[in-house]
Amino acid sequence: MMRLDRFLAENGCGTRSEVKKSIRRREVTVNGETALKADMHIDEENDVICFLGEEIIYQKYVYLMFHKPAGCISATSGSAETVMDYIAEPYKDLFPCGRLDKDTEGLLLITNDGPLAHELLSPKKKTEKEYLVHFAEDLSEADIGRIENGITYQKTVYRPARITEVSGRTCHIILTEGKFHEIKLIFEALGNEVLYLKRLRMKNLELDENLAPGEYRYLTEKEISDLREGCC
Ligand code: URA
């Protein structure tokens, strides 16, 4: 059971004060009857709630694919611009699943599904994360071997990572953990330098090329079930 105004606000019908106004304007029905009170309790799983004549299907969780631009931080609040400043959805409790550095671009899942995020980020799950890297110096076979065997640098042990798609001074790198500045420090350990970094994939969720930096879209049902596979 939950309050009607909370149900409406959490399911994309507006802010809490906007949905209260909608209820006063008699725009909401519960099981066919006009709802008169914002604080009435409804059964979110079984009652039929309509807003402006359209049924609102209860969504416990929301999943957004965000193309993070450089320049914003992966946090929910702070003095600097955050990824959440780009998200106009009215849902409560959204947060970025994982962190990208301020200057890193690319795929970031924004959700309010705490249990799934926890599993995807758990080092035990070894969730793959694939990045495009541009670097300053040529990458030798020996460098690739070191990355693929696992590097220890500044007393931190980095798990073996996979290098693919090497072309000039760019490559893809696939990590199974998410240590602080991991890719930059792996390249620094080799005497190299990361010039540009973009996340392309997390598990089987690939960044949609139609999303420009700063844009987002809802995940499809298939993307959600693929992400959930083996989790929760
Ligand atoms: N590794 C980094 O160094 N930075 C990121 O943002 C992600 C992985």
CSV table of C-alpha atoms and ligand atoms in Angstrom, one decimal:
chain,number,residue,atom,x,y,z
A,1,MET,CA,0.0,0.0,0.0
A,2,MET,CA,1.2,3.5,-0.6
A,3,ARG,CA,-0.2,7.1,-0.8
A,4,LEU,CA,-1.8,8.0,-4.1
A,5,ASP,CA,0.2,11.2,-4.5
A,6,ARG,CA,3.5,9.3,-4.0
A,7,PHE,CA,2.4,6.6,-6.4
A,8,LEU,CA,1.7,9.2,-9.1
A,9,ALA,CA,4.9,11.2,-8.5
A,10,GLU,CA,7.0,8.1,-8.5
A,11,ASN,CA,5.4,6.9,-11.8
A,12,GLY,CA,6.2,9.9,-13.8
A,13,CYS,CA,3.0,12.0,-13.4
A,14,GLY,CA,4.7,15.1,-12.0
A,15,THR,CA,6.1,16.4,-8.8
A,16,ARG,CA,4.3,15.7,-5.5
A,17,SER,CA,2.7,19.2,-5.6
A,18,GLU,CA,1.7,18.9,-9.3
A,19,VAL,CA,0.0,15.6,-8.7
A,20,LYS,CA,-1.9,17.0,-5.7
A,21,LYS,CA,-3.2,19.7,-8.0
A,22,SER,CA,-4.2,17.1,-10.6
A,23,ILE,CA,-6.1,15.3,-7.9
A,24,ARG,CA,-7.9,18.5,-6.9
A,25,ARG,CA,-8.7,19.0,-10.6
A,26,ARG,CA,-10.3,15.5,-10.5
A,27,GLU,CA,-7.9,14.2,-13.1
A,28,VAL,CA,-7.2,10.9,-11.3
A,29,THR,CA,-9.3,7.9,-10.8
A,30,VAL,CA,-8.8,4.8,-8.6
A,31,ASN,CA,-10.7,1.7,-9.8
A,32,GLY,CA,-13.0,3.9,-11.9
A,33,GLU,CA,-13.9,6.3,-9.1
A,34,THR,CA,-12.6,9.9,-9.0
A,35,ALA,CA,-9.9,10.2,-6.3
A,36,LEU,CA,-10.6,13.0,-3.9
A,37,LYS,CA,-7.7,12.8,-1.5
A,38,ALA,CA,-4.0,12.9,-2.3
A,39,ASP,CA,-3.2,11.0,1.0
A,40,MET,CA,-5.6,8.1,0.3
A,41,HIS,CA,-3.8,4.7,0.3
A,42,ILE,CA,-3.9,2.6,-2.8
A,43,ASP,CA,-2.7,-1.0,-3.5
A,44,GLU,CA,0.0,-0.2,-6.1
A,45,GLU,CA,0.1,-3.7,-7.4
A,46,ASN,CA,-3.7,-4.3,-7.9
A,47,ASP,CA,-5.6,-1.1,-8.0
A,48,VAL,CA,-6.3,0.5,-11.4
A,49,ILE,CA,-5.0,4.1,-11.3
A,50,CYS,CA,-5.8,6.4,-14.2
A,51,PHE,CA,-4.2,9.9,-14.7
A,52,LEU,CA,-5.9,12.0,-17.4
A,53,GLY,CA,-7.8,8.9,-18.5
A,54,GLU,CA,-4.6,6.8,-19.0
A,55,GLU,CA,-3.8,3.8,-16.8
A,56,ILE,CA,-0.5,4.2,-14.9
A,57,ILE,CA,1.3,0.9,-14.6
A,58,TYR,CA,3.2,0.6,-11.4
A,59,GLN,CA,7.0,0.6,-12.0
A,60,LYS,CA,9.0,-0.2,-9.0
A,61,TYR,CA,12.2,0.7,-10.7
A,62,VAL,CA,13.4,3.0,-13.5
A,63,TYR,CA,16.4,2.3,-15.7
A,64,LEU,CA,17.9,5.0,-17.9
A,65,MET,CA,20.9,4.8,-20.3
A,66,PHE,CA,22.8,8.1,-20.1
A,67,HIS,CA,25.6,9.2,-22.4
A,68,LYS,CA,27.7,11.0,-19.9
A,69,PRO,CA,29.5,14.0,-21.3
A,70,ALA,CA,32.9,15.1,-20.0
A,71,GLY,CA,32.7,17.8,-17.3
A,72,CYS,CA,30.1,16.5,-14.9
A,73,ILE,CA,30.7,14.2,-11.9
A,74,SER,CA,29.1,10.9,-11.2
A,75,ALA,CA,27.3,11.9,-8.0
A,76,THR,CA,23.7,12.8,-7.0
A,77,SER,CA,24.6,16.2,-5.5
A,78,GLY,CA,27.6,18.5,-5.0
A,79,SER,CA,28.8,22.0,-5.9
A,80,ALA,CA,30.0,20.8,-9.4
A,81,GLU,CA,27.6,19.9,-12.2
A,82,THR,CA,26.5,16.3,-11.7
A,83,VAL,CA,25.1,13.7,-14.0
A,84,MET,CA,21.7,14.1,-12.3
A,85,ASP,CA,21.5,17.7,-13.6
A,86,TYR,CA,20.9,16.1,-17.0
A,87,ILE,CA,18.0,13.9,-15.9
A,88,ALA,CA,14.6,15.5,-16.1
A,89,GLU,CA,12.6,12.5,-15.0
A,90,PRO,CA,10.4,13.1,-12.0
A,91,TYR,CA,11.3,9.8,-10.3
A,92,LYS,CA,12.7,9.8,-6.8
A,93,ASP,CA,15.9,8.3,-5.6
A,94,LEU,CA,17.6,7.9,-9.0
A,95,PHE,CA,21.4,7.5,-8.8
A,96,PRO,CA,24.3,6.6,-11.2
A,97,CYS,CA,25.2,2.9,-11.1
A,98,GLY,CA,29.0,3.3,-10.7
A,99,ARG,CA,31.3,6.2,-11.3
A,100,LEU,CA,33.1,7.6,-14.3
A,101,ASP,CA,35.8,10.3,-13.9
A,102,LYS,CA,34.8,13.9,-14.6
A,103,ASP,CA,36.6,13.8,-17.9
A,104,THR,CA,35.4,10.4,-18.9
A,105,GLU,CA,32.4,10.1,-21.3
A,106,GLY,CA,30.1,7.3,-22.2
A,107,LEU,CA,27.6,4.8,-20.8
A,108,LEU,CA,26.2,5.3,-17.3
A,109,LEU,CA,23.2,3.5,-16.0
A,110,ILE,CA,20.9,5.7,-14.0
A,111,THR,CA,18.4,3.8,-11.9
A,112,ASN,CA,16.7,3.6,-8.5
A,113,ASP,CA,17.2,-0.2,-8.4
A,114,GLY,CA,19.6,-0.5,-5.5
A,115,PRO,CA,19.8,-4.3,-5.3
A,116,LEU,CA,20.6,-4.6,-9.0
A,117,ALA,CA,23.2,-1.8,-8.9
A,118,HIS,CA,24.8,-3.4,-5.8
A,119,GLU,CA,25.2,-6.7,-7.7
A,120,LEU,CA,26.5,-5.1,-10.9
A,121,LEU,CA,29.1,-3.2,-8.9
A,122,SER,CA,30.1,-6.0,-6.6
A,123,PRO,CA,33.7,-7.0,-7.4
A,124,LYS,CA,32.6,-10.7,-6.9
A,125,LYS,CA,30.3,-10.5,-9.9
A,126,LYS,CA,33.2,-9.4,-12.2
A,127,THR,CA,30.8,-7.4,-14.4
A,128,GLU,CA,32.6,-6.5,-17.7
A,129,LYS,CA,33.0,-2.8,-18.5
A,130,GLU,CA,34.4,-2.0,-21.9
A,131,TYR,CA,36.1,1.4,-22.7
A,132,LEU,CA,37.5,3.1,-25.7
A,133,VAL,CA,41.0,4.5,-24.8
A,134,HIS,CA,43.1,7.0,-26.7
A,135,PHE,CA,46.7,7.1,-25.4
A,136,ALA,CA,49.8,9.1,-25.9
A,137,GLU,CA,52.5,6.5,-26.7
A,138,ASP,CA,52.5,3.4,-28.8
A,139,LEU,CA,51.3,0.2,-27.0
A,140,SER,CA,53.8,-2.6,-27.4
A,141,GLU,CA,53.0,-6.4,-27.3
A,142,ALA,CA,54.8,-6.4,-23.9
A,143,ASP,CA,52.5,-3.7,-22.6
A,144,ILE,CA,49.5,-5.6,-23.7
A,145,GLY,CA,50.9,-8.7,-22.0
A,146,ARG,CA,51.3,-6.8,-18.8
A,147,ILE,CA,47.8,-5.5,-18.8
A,148,GLU,CA,46.4,-8.9,-19.6
A,149,ASN,CA,48.4,-10.5,-16.8
A,150,GLY,CA,47.3,-8.0,-14.2
A,151,ILE,CA,49.4,-5.0,-13.1
A,152,THR,CA,50.4,-4.0,-9.6
A,153,TYR,CA,51.1,-0.3,-9.4
A,154,GLN,CA,51.5,2.0,-6.4
A,155,LYS,CA,50.7,-1.0,-4.2
A,156,THR,CA,47.3,-1.6,-5.9
A,157,VAL,CA,46.7,-4.9,-7.7
A,158,TYR,CA,44.7,-4.6,-10.9
A,159,ARG,CA,42.9,-7.7,-12.2
A,160,PRO,CA,43.9,-8.9,-15.6
A,161,ALA,CA,42.1,-6.8,-18.3
A,162,ARG,CA,41.5,-7.7,-21.9
A,163,ILE,CA,42.8,-5.5,-24.7
A,164,THR,CA,41.0,-5.6,-28.1
A,165,GLU,CA,40.6,-3.5,-31.2
A,166,VAL,CA,44.1,-2.0,-31.1
A,167,SER,CA,44.5,0.6,-33.8
A,168,GLY,CA,47.3,3.2,-33.8
A,169,ARG,CA,47.1,4.9,-30.4
A,170,THR,CA,43.6,3.7,-29.6
A,171,CYS,CA,42.3,0.4,-28.2
A,172,HIS,CA,39.4,-1.1,-26.2
A,173,ILE,CA,40.0,-2.4,-22.7
A,174,ILE,CA,37.6,-4.6,-20.8
A,175,LEU,CA,37.8,-4.5,-17.0
A,176,THR,CA,36.0,-6.7,-14.5
A,177,GLU,CA,36.4,-4.4,-11.6
A,178,GLY,CA,36.1,-0.6,-11.0
A,179,LYS,CA,39.0,0.7,-9.0
A,180,PHE,CA,39.6,4.5,-8.7
A,181,HIS,CA,41.2,5.8,-12.0
A,182,GLU,CA,41.9,2.2,-13.0
A,183,ILE,CA,42.6,2.7,-16.7
A,184,LYS,CA,44.5,5.9,-16.3
A,185,LEU,CA,46.7,4.3,-13.6
A,186,ILE,CA,47.2,1.1,-15.6
A,187,PHE,CA,48.5,3.2,-18.5
A,188,GLU,CA,50.6,5.3,-16.2
A,189,ALA,CA,52.2,2.2,-14.9
A,190,LEU,CA,53.4,1.5,-18.4
A,191,GLY,CA,54.8,5.0,-18.8
A,192,ASN,CA,51.9,5.9,-21.1
A,193,GLU,CA,49.1,8.4,-20.6
A,194,VAL,CA,45.3,8.2,-21.3
A,195,LEU,CA,44.2,11.1,-23.4
A,196,TYR,CA,40.5,10.2,-23.8
A,197,LEU,CA,38.3,7.6,-22.2
A,198,LYS,CA,34.8,6.6,-23.1
A,199,ARG,CA,32.7,3.7,-21.6
A,200,LEU,CA,31.0,1.7,-24.4
A,201,ARG,CA,29.5,-1.2,-22.5
A,202,MET,CA,28.6,-2.6,-19.1
A,203,LYS,CA,27.8,-6.3,-19.0
A,204,ASN,CA,25.7,-6.7,-22.1
A,205,LEU,CA,24.3,-3.1,-22.1
A,206,GLU,CA,25.9,-1.2,-25.0
A,207,LEU,CA,25.9,2.6,-25.3
A,208,ASP,CA,23.3,3.6,-27.9
A,209,GLU,CA,25.1,5.4,-30.7
A,210,ASN,CA,22.0,7.5,-31.3
A,211,LEU,CA,22.4,9.2,-27.9
A,212,ALA,CA,24.6,12.3,-28.1
A,213,PRO,CA,26.6,13.2,-25.0
A,214,GLY,CA,24.2,14.6,-22.4
A,215,GLU,CA,21.2,12.6,-23.7
A,216,TYR,CA,19.5,9.6,-22.2
A,217,ARG,CA,16.7,7.1,-22.9
A,218,TYR,CA,14.8,4.4,-21.1
A,219,LEU,CA,16.2,0.9,-21.3
A,220,THR,CA,14.2,-1.6,-23.2
A,221,GLU,CA,12.6,-4.6,-21.5
A,222,LYS,CA,15.3,-6.9,-23.1
A,223,GLU,CA,18.1,-4.7,-21.9
A,224,ILE,CA,16.7,-4.8,-18.4
A,225,SER,CA,16.3,-8.5,-18.4
A,226,ASP,CA,19.8,-9.0,-19.9
A,227,LEU,CA,21.3,-6.8,-17.2
A,228,ARG,CA,19.4,-8.8,-14.5
A,229,GLU,CA,20.6,-12.1,-15.8
A,230,GLY,CA,22.5,-13.9,-13.0
A,231,CYS,CA,21.7,-11.1,-10.5
A,232,CYS,CA,19.1,-10.6,-7.7
B,1,URA,N1,39.1,4.1,-15.4
B,1,URA,C1,39.5,5.4,-15.3
B,1,URA,O1,40.7,5.7,-15.2
B,1,URA,N2,38.6,6.3,-15.3
B,1,URA,C2,37.2,6.1,-15.5
B,1,URA,O2,36.4,7.0,-15.5
B,1,URA,C3,36.9,4.7,-15.6
B,1,URA,C4,37.9,3.8,-15.6
